[in-house]
GROMACS .gro file of C-alpha atoms in nm:
model
  358
    1MET     CA    1   2.211  -3.377  -3.940
    2GLN     CA    2   2.036  -3.267  -3.621
    3TYR     CA    3   2.272  -2.959  -3.595
    4LEU     CA    4   2.233  -2.806  -3.925
    5TRP     CA    5   1.961  -2.563  -3.749
    6GLN     CA    6   2.273  -2.375  -3.599
    7PHE     CA    7   2.395  -2.326  -3.965
    8PHE     CA    8   2.058  -2.210  -4.093
    9LEU     CA    9   2.015  -2.012  -3.791
   10LEU     CA   10   2.343  -1.816  -3.838
   11LEU     CA   11   2.285  -1.790  -4.220
   12GLY     CA   12   1.903  -1.672  -4.155
   13LEU     CA   13   2.036  -1.406  -3.912
   14MET     CA   14   2.288  -1.273  -4.175
   15PHE     CA   15   2.020  -1.256  -4.442
   16ILE     CA   16   1.757  -1.065  -4.205
   17GLN     CA   17   1.993  -0.834  -4.094
   18GLY     CA   18   2.085  -0.756  -4.470
   19ILE     CA   19   1.738  -0.698  -4.569
   20PHE     CA   20   1.651  -0.468  -4.268
   21PHE     CA   21   1.925  -0.230  -4.342
   22PRO     CA   22   1.924  -0.020  -4.637
   23LEU     CA   23   2.270  -0.136  -4.791
   24LYS     CA   24   2.248   0.128  -5.068
   25THR     CA   25   2.343   0.394  -4.814
   26LYS     CA   26   2.685   0.424  -4.646
   27LYS     CA   27   2.529   0.414  -4.296
   28GLY     CA   28   2.320   0.118  -4.363
   29LYS     CA   29   2.628  -0.075  -4.498
   30ASN     CA   30   2.845   0.026  -4.200
   31ILE     CA   31   2.585  -0.089  -3.956
   32PHE     CA   32   2.500  -0.404  -4.100
   33LEU     CA   33   2.876  -0.499  -4.167
   34PHE     CA   34   2.972  -0.414  -3.787
   35LEU     CA   35   2.689  -0.623  -3.675
   36VAL     CA   36   2.827  -0.887  -3.898
   37PHE     CA   37   3.171  -0.839  -3.760
   38ALA     CA   38   3.070  -0.843  -3.409
   39GLU     CA   39   2.849  -1.152  -3.437
   40LEU     CA   40   3.107  -1.362  -3.612
   41SER     CA   41   3.407  -1.254  -3.411
   42PHE     CA   42   3.193  -1.329  -3.092
   43ILE     CA   43   3.109  -1.685  -3.241
   44ALA     CA   44   3.461  -1.772  -3.354
   45GLY     CA   45   3.655  -1.602  -3.054
   46PHE     CA   46   3.435  -1.755  -2.772
   47ARG     CA   47   3.414  -2.086  -2.944
   48ALA     CA   48   3.481  -2.411  -2.735
   49TRP     CA   49   3.842  -2.548  -2.782
   50ASN     CA   50   3.726  -2.844  -2.945
   51ILE     CA   51   3.558  -2.648  -3.231
   52GLY     CA   52   3.790  -2.609  -3.536
   53ASN     CA   53   4.033  -2.905  -3.641
   54ASP     CA   54   4.330  -2.723  -3.548
   55THR     CA   55   4.208  -2.540  -3.250
   56ILE     CA   56   4.358  -2.715  -2.954
   57ASN     CA   57   4.690  -2.711  -3.137
   58TYR     CA   58   4.674  -2.318  -3.137
   59ILE     CA   59   4.595  -2.347  -2.767
   60TYR     CA   60   4.881  -2.542  -2.684
   61THR     CA   61   5.111  -2.340  -2.912
   62PHE     CA   62   5.004  -2.059  -2.713
   63ILE     CA   63   5.035  -2.187  -2.379
   64LEU     CA   64   5.396  -2.286  -2.461
   65SER     CA   65   5.453  -1.926  -2.603
   66ILE     CA   66   5.466  -1.816  -2.246
   67ASN     CA   67   5.778  -2.032  -2.222
   68PHE     CA   68   6.028  -1.913  -2.523
   69PRO     CA   69   6.267  -2.208  -2.475
   70GLU     CA   70   6.000  -2.450  -2.526
   71LEU     CA   71   5.820  -2.259  -2.801
   72ILE     CA   72   6.107  -2.272  -3.029
   73LYS     CA   73   6.057  -2.645  -3.064
   74SER     CA   74   5.731  -2.562  -3.293
   75HIS     CA   75   5.725  -2.633  -3.647
   76MET     CA   76   5.511  -2.318  -3.707
   77GLU     CA   77   5.666  -2.018  -3.850
   78LYS     CA   78   5.837  -1.770  -3.651
   79GLY     CA   79   5.597  -1.469  -3.744
   80TYR     CA   80   5.352  -1.666  -3.574
   81LEU     CA   81   5.512  -1.774  -3.292
   82LEU     CA   82   5.619  -1.392  -3.226
   83TYR     CA   83   5.241  -1.331  -3.247
   84ASN     CA   84   5.174  -1.558  -2.975
   85GLN     CA   85   5.439  -1.422  -2.776
   86SER     CA   86   5.304  -1.077  -2.841
   87ILE     CA   87   4.939  -1.160  -2.705
   88ALA     CA   88   5.101  -1.396  -2.405
   89PHE     CA   89   5.271  -1.055  -2.322
   90PHE     CA   90   4.947  -0.911  -2.216
   91THR     CA   91   4.725  -1.208  -2.137
   92HIS     CA   92   4.765  -1.590  -2.068
   93SER     CA   93   4.405  -1.666  -2.142
   94PRO     CA   94   4.397  -1.892  -2.467
   95GLN     CA   95   4.028  -1.768  -2.499
   96VAL     CA   96   4.150  -1.422  -2.548
   97PHE     CA   97   4.407  -1.528  -2.804
   98LEU     CA   98   4.117  -1.702  -2.986
   99LEU     CA   99   3.905  -1.349  -2.966
  100ILE     CA  100   4.197  -1.161  -3.112
  101SER     CA  101   4.261  -1.394  -3.364
  102ALA     CA  102   3.899  -1.385  -3.483
  103ILE     CA  103   3.864  -0.995  -3.461
  104ILE     CA  104   4.162  -0.974  -3.688
  105ILE     CA  105   4.049  -1.231  -3.934
  106ILE     CA  106   3.704  -1.133  -3.947
  107GLY     CA  107   3.768  -0.768  -3.933
  108SER     CA  108   4.002  -0.794  -4.253
  109ILE     CA  109   3.732  -0.974  -4.458
  110CYS     CA  110   3.468  -0.750  -4.337
  111PHE     CA  111   3.675  -0.416  -4.443
  112PHE     CA  112   3.775  -0.634  -4.784
  113ILE     CA  113   3.406  -0.689  -4.863
  114ARG     CA  114   3.303  -0.324  -4.771
  115LYS     CA  115   3.573  -0.165  -4.972
  116TYR     CA  116   3.567  -0.386  -5.303
  117SER     CA  117   3.218  -0.563  -5.309
  118SER     CA  118   2.911  -0.468  -5.540
  119GLY     CA  119   2.687  -0.667  -5.339
  120ILE     CA  120   2.743  -0.680  -4.962
  121LEU     CA  121   2.460  -0.892  -4.855
  122LEU     CA  122   2.564  -1.160  -5.114
  123SER     CA  123   2.913  -1.151  -5.037
  124ILE     CA  124   2.857  -1.189  -4.662
  125LEU     CA  125   2.627  -1.507  -4.739
  126LEU     CA  126   2.890  -1.654  -4.944
  127PHE     CA  127   3.136  -1.603  -4.697
  128VAL     CA  128   2.917  -1.750  -4.396
  129ILE     CA  129   2.852  -2.046  -4.618
  130LEU     CA  130   3.206  -2.124  -4.791
  131TYR     CA  131   3.462  -1.984  -4.571
  132PHE     CA  132   3.362  -1.880  -4.195
  133GLY     CA  133   3.399  -2.227  -4.084
  134ASP     CA  134   3.761  -2.245  -4.230
  135THR     CA  135   3.864  -1.942  -4.038
  136MET     CA  136   3.817  -2.164  -3.736
  137ASN     CA  137   4.004  -2.489  -3.887
  138ILE     CA  138   4.297  -2.298  -4.035
  139MET     CA  139   4.317  -1.997  -3.834
  140ARG     CA  140   4.695  -1.944  -3.901
  141GLN     CA  141   4.658  -1.933  -4.272
  142TYR     CA  142   4.392  -1.709  -4.252
  143LEU     CA  143   4.581  -1.467  -4.037
  144ALA     CA  144   4.817  -1.462  -4.319
  145LEU     CA  145   4.544  -1.389  -4.582
  146SER     CA  146   4.422  -1.122  -4.360
  147VAL     CA  147   4.760  -0.929  -4.411
  148VAL     CA  148   4.748  -0.987  -4.796
  149LEU     CA  149   4.402  -0.865  -4.808
  150LEU     CA  150   4.505  -0.546  -4.606
  151ALA     CA  151   4.786  -0.492  -4.840
  152LEU     CA  152   4.557  -0.501  -5.167
  153PRO     CA  153   4.579  -0.129  -5.201
  154PHE     CA  154   4.965  -0.154  -5.285
  155VAL     CA  155   4.851  -0.382  -5.567
  156ILE     CA  156   4.606  -0.111  -5.694
  157LYS     CA  157   4.849   0.175  -5.662
  158ARG     CA  158   5.117  -0.060  -5.813
  159GLN     CA  159   5.355  -0.047  -5.544
  160PHE     CA  160   5.562  -0.376  -5.556
  161LEU     CA  161   5.794  -0.341  -5.268
  162PRO     CA  162   5.548  -0.262  -4.997
  163PHE     CA  163   5.304  -0.537  -5.137
  164CYS     CA  164   5.607  -0.779  -5.157
  165LEU     CA  165   5.701  -0.677  -4.813
  166CYS     CA  166   5.360  -0.741  -4.675
  167CYS     CA  167   5.342  -1.084  -4.850
  168VAL     CA  168   5.664  -1.201  -4.671
  169ILE     CA  169   5.529  -1.066  -4.338
  170ALA     CA  170   5.206  -1.280  -4.405
  171SER     CA  171   5.432  -1.589  -4.518
  172SER     CA  172   5.594  -1.553  -4.157
  173PHE     CA  173   5.254  -1.645  -4.028
  174HIS     CA  174   5.214  -1.916  -4.312
  175ILE     CA  175   5.464  -2.007  -4.584
  176SER     CA  176   5.199  -2.045  -4.846
  177ALA     CA  177   5.144  -1.657  -4.865
  178LEU     CA  178   5.451  -1.614  -5.075
  179LEU     CA  179   5.217  -1.718  -5.359
  180ALA     CA  180   5.023  -1.424  -5.311
  181ILE     CA  181   5.277  -1.194  -5.470
  182SER     CA  182   5.150  -1.309  -5.816
  183LEU     CA  183   4.834  -1.100  -5.721
  184TYR     CA  184   5.051  -0.820  -5.811
  185PHE     CA  185   5.121  -0.927  -6.152
  186LEU     CA  186   4.793  -1.075  -6.231
  187TYR     CA  187   4.621  -0.743  -6.166
  188CYS     CA  188   4.753  -0.593  -6.511
  189ILE     CA  189   4.713  -0.920  -6.731
  190PRO     CA  190   4.432  -0.866  -6.981
  191PHE     CA  191   4.181  -1.146  -6.992
  192LYS     CA  192   4.188  -1.298  -7.325
  193ILE     CA  193   4.086  -1.650  -7.447
  194GLN     CA  194   4.454  -1.735  -7.589
  195TYR     CA  195   4.582  -1.652  -7.260
  196LEU     CA  196   4.364  -1.887  -7.089
  197LEU     CA  197   4.411  -2.183  -7.314
  198GLY     CA  198   4.790  -2.136  -7.211
  199VAL     CA  199   4.710  -2.137  -6.862
  200ILE     CA  200   4.488  -2.450  -6.909
  201PHE     CA  201   4.760  -2.617  -7.097
  202ILE     CA  202   5.040  -2.528  -6.837
  203THR     CA  203   4.822  -2.662  -6.570
  204ILE     CA  204   4.769  -3.015  -6.735
  205LEU     CA  205   5.152  -3.040  -6.772
  206THR     CA  206   5.206  -2.930  -6.422
  207LEU     CA  207   4.956  -3.222  -6.293
  208LEU     CA  208   5.104  -3.469  -6.519
  209PHE     CA  209   5.439  -3.392  -6.356
  210LEU     CA  210   5.348  -3.286  -6.008
  211THR     CA  211   5.520  -3.551  -5.825
  212PRO     CA  212   5.883  -3.484  -5.920
  213ILE     CA  213   5.820  -3.116  -5.881
  214ILE     CA  214   5.685  -3.137  -5.526
  215GLU     CA  215   5.964  -3.362  -5.446
  216GLN     CA  216   6.217  -3.125  -5.557
  217ILE     CA  217   6.059  -2.833  -5.360
  218ILE     CA  218   6.055  -3.043  -5.027
  219ALA     CA  219   6.422  -3.136  -5.106
  220LEU     CA  220   6.530  -2.784  -5.158
  221THR     CA  221   6.297  -2.624  -4.899
  222GLY     CA  222   6.323  -2.901  -4.627
  223ARG     CA  223   5.964  -2.837  -4.530
  224TYR     CA  224   5.682  -3.072  -4.551
  225ASN     CA  225   5.898  -3.376  -4.521
  226ASP     CA  226   5.617  -3.551  -4.358
  227TYR     CA  227   5.434  -3.546  -4.717
  228GLN     CA  228   5.719  -3.737  -4.840
  229GLY     CA  229   5.557  -4.059  -5.030
  230THR     CA  230   5.207  -3.922  -4.950
  231ILE     CA  231   5.198  -3.665  -5.222
  232LEU     CA  232   4.938  -3.895  -5.427
  233LEU     CA  233   4.637  -3.889  -5.239
  234GLY     CA  234   4.405  -4.145  -5.082
  235GLU     CA  235   4.038  -4.219  -5.226
  236ASP     CA  236   3.843  -4.005  -4.997
  237THR     CA  237   4.068  -3.700  -5.038
  238LYS     CA  238   4.074  -3.746  -5.421
  239ILE     CA  239   3.698  -3.733  -5.415
  240ALA     CA  240   3.728  -3.436  -5.207
  241SER     CA  241   3.950  -3.254  -5.430
  242ILE     CA  242   3.739  -3.377  -5.745
  243VAL     CA  243   3.432  -3.194  -5.572
  244LYS     CA  244   3.614  -2.877  -5.496
  245THR     CA  245   3.741  -2.859  -5.826
  246LEU     CA  246   3.402  -2.878  -5.979
  247ILE     CA  247   3.264  -2.629  -5.732
  248GLN     CA  248   3.532  -2.384  -5.828
  249GLY     CA  249   3.516  -2.452  -6.187
  250ALA     CA  250   3.161  -2.383  -6.195
  251ILE     CA  251   3.211  -2.050  -6.018
  252THR     CA  252   3.461  -1.974  -6.271
  253CYS     CA  253   3.267  -2.082  -6.598
  254PHE     CA  254   2.970  -1.880  -6.437
  255CYS     CA  255   3.204  -1.566  -6.412
  256ILE     CA  256   3.344  -1.589  -6.753
  257PHE     CA  257   3.037  -1.663  -6.924
  258SER     CA  258   2.852  -1.365  -6.739
  259TYR     CA  259   3.130  -1.150  -6.849
  260LYS     CA  260   3.141  -1.254  -7.234
  261TYR     CA  261   2.771  -1.269  -7.274
  262CYS     CA  262   2.582  -1.015  -7.005
  263LYS     CA  263   2.809  -0.721  -7.011
  264ASN     CA  264   2.635  -0.422  -6.831
  265SER     CA  265   2.779  -0.086  -6.858
  266SER     CA  266   2.632   0.031  -6.517
  267ILE     CA  267   2.833  -0.194  -6.321
  268ARG     CA  268   3.114  -0.047  -6.112
  269THR     CA  269   3.396  -0.226  -5.939
  270ILE     CA  270   3.720  -0.081  -5.788
  271LEU     CA  271   3.920  -0.392  -5.874
  272PRO     CA  272   3.949  -0.475  -6.246
  273ILE     CA  273   3.729  -0.722  -6.388
  274SER     CA  274   3.994  -0.905  -6.552
  275PHE     CA  275   4.189  -0.917  -6.266
  276LEU     CA  276   3.886  -1.096  -6.051
  277LEU     CA  277   3.854  -1.348  -6.382
  278TRP     CA  278   4.219  -1.441  -6.332
  279CYS     CA  279   4.195  -1.491  -5.949
  280SER     CA  280   3.901  -1.732  -6.023
  281VAL     CA  281   4.103  -1.916  -6.321
  282ALA     CA  282   4.405  -1.958  -6.060
  283ALA     CA  283   4.182  -2.087  -5.790
  284VAL     CA  284   4.041  -2.352  -6.043
  285CYS     CA  285   4.367  -2.430  -6.166
  286ILE     CA  286   4.529  -2.503  -5.845
  287GLN     CA  287   4.238  -2.694  -5.700
  288PHE     CA  288   4.250  -2.913  -6.032
  289ILE     CA  289   4.618  -2.990  -5.959
  290SER     CA  290   4.571  -3.041  -5.599
  291ILE     CA  291   4.374  -3.367  -5.696
  292ARG     CA  292   4.735  -3.522  -5.691
  293GLY     CA  293   4.865  -3.321  -5.418
  294THR     CA  294   4.655  -3.225  -5.120
  295VAL     CA  295   4.893  -2.982  -4.962
  296LEU     CA  296   4.854  -2.749  -5.276
  297GLU     CA  297   4.493  -2.666  -5.163
  298ARG     CA  298   4.630  -2.449  -4.901
  299LEU     CA  299   4.721  -2.233  -5.201
  300VAL     CA  300   4.382  -2.189  -5.335
  301ILE     CA  301   4.256  -1.963  -5.091
  302TYR     CA  302   4.466  -1.649  -5.202
  303PHE     CA  303   4.276  -1.645  -5.511
  304SER     CA  304   3.941  -1.806  -5.431
  305ILE     CA  305   3.878  -1.542  -5.160
  306PHE     CA  306   3.789  -1.303  -5.461
  307ASN     CA  307   3.491  -1.510  -5.551
  308LEU     CA  308   3.327  -1.312  -5.245
  309LEU     CA  309   3.362  -1.006  -5.497
  310SER     CA  310   3.329  -1.171  -5.852
  311ILE     CA  311   3.017  -1.353  -5.771
  312PRO     CA  312   2.801  -1.066  -5.675
  313LEU     CA  313   2.978  -0.871  -5.955
  314PHE     CA  314   2.874  -1.100  -6.224
  315VAL     CA  315   2.512  -1.161  -6.093
  316GLY     CA  316   2.479  -0.750  -6.122
  317THR     CA  317   2.554  -0.818  -6.488
  318TYR     CA  318   2.200  -0.970  -6.564
  319SER     CA  319   1.886  -0.772  -6.606
  320LYS     CA  320   1.707  -0.708  -6.278
  321PRO     CA  321   1.430  -0.944  -6.306
  322PHE     CA  322   1.693  -1.233  -6.310
  323ARG     CA  323   1.959  -1.110  -6.049
  324ILE     CA  324   1.745  -1.232  -5.747
  325LEU     CA  325   1.655  -1.558  -5.942
  326ILE     CA  326   2.024  -1.611  -6.018
  327GLY     CA  327   2.157  -1.507  -5.661
  328SER     CA  328   1.905  -1.722  -5.473
  329GLY     CA  329   1.986  -2.029  -5.724
  330LEU     CA  330   2.375  -1.968  -5.660
  331ILE     CA  331   2.296  -1.931  -5.261
  332PHE     CA  332   2.097  -2.255  -5.295
  333CYS     CA  333   2.360  -2.465  -5.453
  334PHE     CA  334   2.634  -2.340  -5.205
  335VAL     CA  335   2.398  -2.421  -4.900
  336LEU     CA  336   2.323  -2.769  -5.047
  337TYR     CA  337   2.710  -2.823  -5.094
  338ALA     CA  338   2.775  -2.720  -4.739
  339CYS     CA  339   2.490  -2.934  -4.594
  340VAL     CA  340   2.629  -3.223  -4.770
  341ILE     CA  341   2.959  -3.174  -4.615
  342PHE     CA  342   2.828  -3.109  -4.252
  343ILE     CA  343   2.636  -3.449  -4.298
  344TYR     CA  344   2.849  -3.682  -4.491
  345ARG     CA  345   3.197  -3.536  -4.424
  346PRO     CA  346   3.180  -3.364  -4.091
  347ASP     CA  347   3.571  -3.416  -4.036
  348TRP     CA  348   3.655  -3.207  -4.289
  349ASN     CA  349   3.536  -2.900  -4.118
  350HIS     CA  350   3.460  -2.961  -3.741
  351ILE     CA  351   3.242  -2.673  -3.642
  352LEU     CA  352   2.898  -2.867  -3.587
  353PRO     CA  353   2.765  -2.910  -3.320
  354PHE     CA  354   2.886  -2.585  -3.241
  355SER     CA  355   2.942  -2.503  -2.869
  356PHE     CA  356   3.098  -2.188  -2.665
  357CYS     CA  357   3.342  -2.215  -2.417
  358PHE     CA  358   3.111  -2.079  -2.133
   0.00000   0.00000   0.00000
C-alpha cells in the first residue's frame, strides 16, 4: 500500500498535462500526446526486469533469439520469435528490446486515441488506470493488439482482405488476435435490442457448454494442452473473473443507457456508435464466459480496448454541467478498483513497487 504514491504520481502527471495544454486545438493535442507517449514509453521501456509478470520470460526469449537453433524450442508464435531475431540483429541489449516494444505499443495506442477519441484526456487517464500495467505484463499480446489497432482504417474503408491479413500477422505474435477479424463484421451491424437479447442467449449457452467446446478446440489445434483439466478455475480466479465481468458489465450498461436516453446531436465520432456498443457487449460476454475458462480472458482486450473511446464519447452525451461530475465519478471508481487490486491482489499485475533498470 505504501507504494501507491507511484500510481497516483503518474496519474496526477497525466491529468496536470492534460489541463495545462489546450486539447481543443490540434497543436495542444499533439504536444500532450507526444509527452504522454514519451513518458509512458520511458517508464515501460526502462523498467527493471522484475516489473511485469512475464518480463523475465520475454528477456530470456530475446537472449535465446541470438542463437536461432535454441530459439525454435520456444512455445511462442513464429512472428514474435522473428520479431525478436530482427531486433537482435541490431542489438543484443534486452533493455533496448523492451524499449522498442514499449514504443510500438504505447505509440499505437496514443495514435488510436488521437485519431478516434472524442475526449483525449479521459481516454489517456483510463488507459493509465486500466491498461498501462498490462502492457508490461502481457507485452506479446499488446504487440498483436498494436497491429490490429493500426489496421482499423481497413475496417472503416471496408477492405476485408488487408484487415484479415493484418490480423493474421498479429496472430503470429499472439494467436488470440485471430478473433479480431470479427471487428470487421461488428462494424456494420446496427445496434438493436433484439440482437442484444440473442447475443445474451448465445453467451449463456456457451458458458453452460464451455468445457466440451474448449476441449475440442484444444484437440483440434494442439495448443494450450497444459490447460487440459484446469479449464474450470480455482476459487481466487473465479472471484477475479466475476469482478472483471461486473466492471465490464457496468461499463456496457453505462454506454447503452447513455446511448438510449442521453442522445446529443453535437457528438461526433469517426467510428460508428453501434460499433462501439457492440465492442463493449462483446467484451462483457467474453469476460462472462471466462468465469469458467480463464484462458478466454486473453480475448477480451481486442474489444474492451474500445472502452477508451466509448466512455469519453458517452460521457459527452450528457449536458455540460454533468459531464465533469460523471467523468470524475467514473475515474474515481476505476482508481478505487485499481487500488484494491494493487493492495489485495498485487500478483495479478506486478508493477508496484516500480523500479527502473538503472
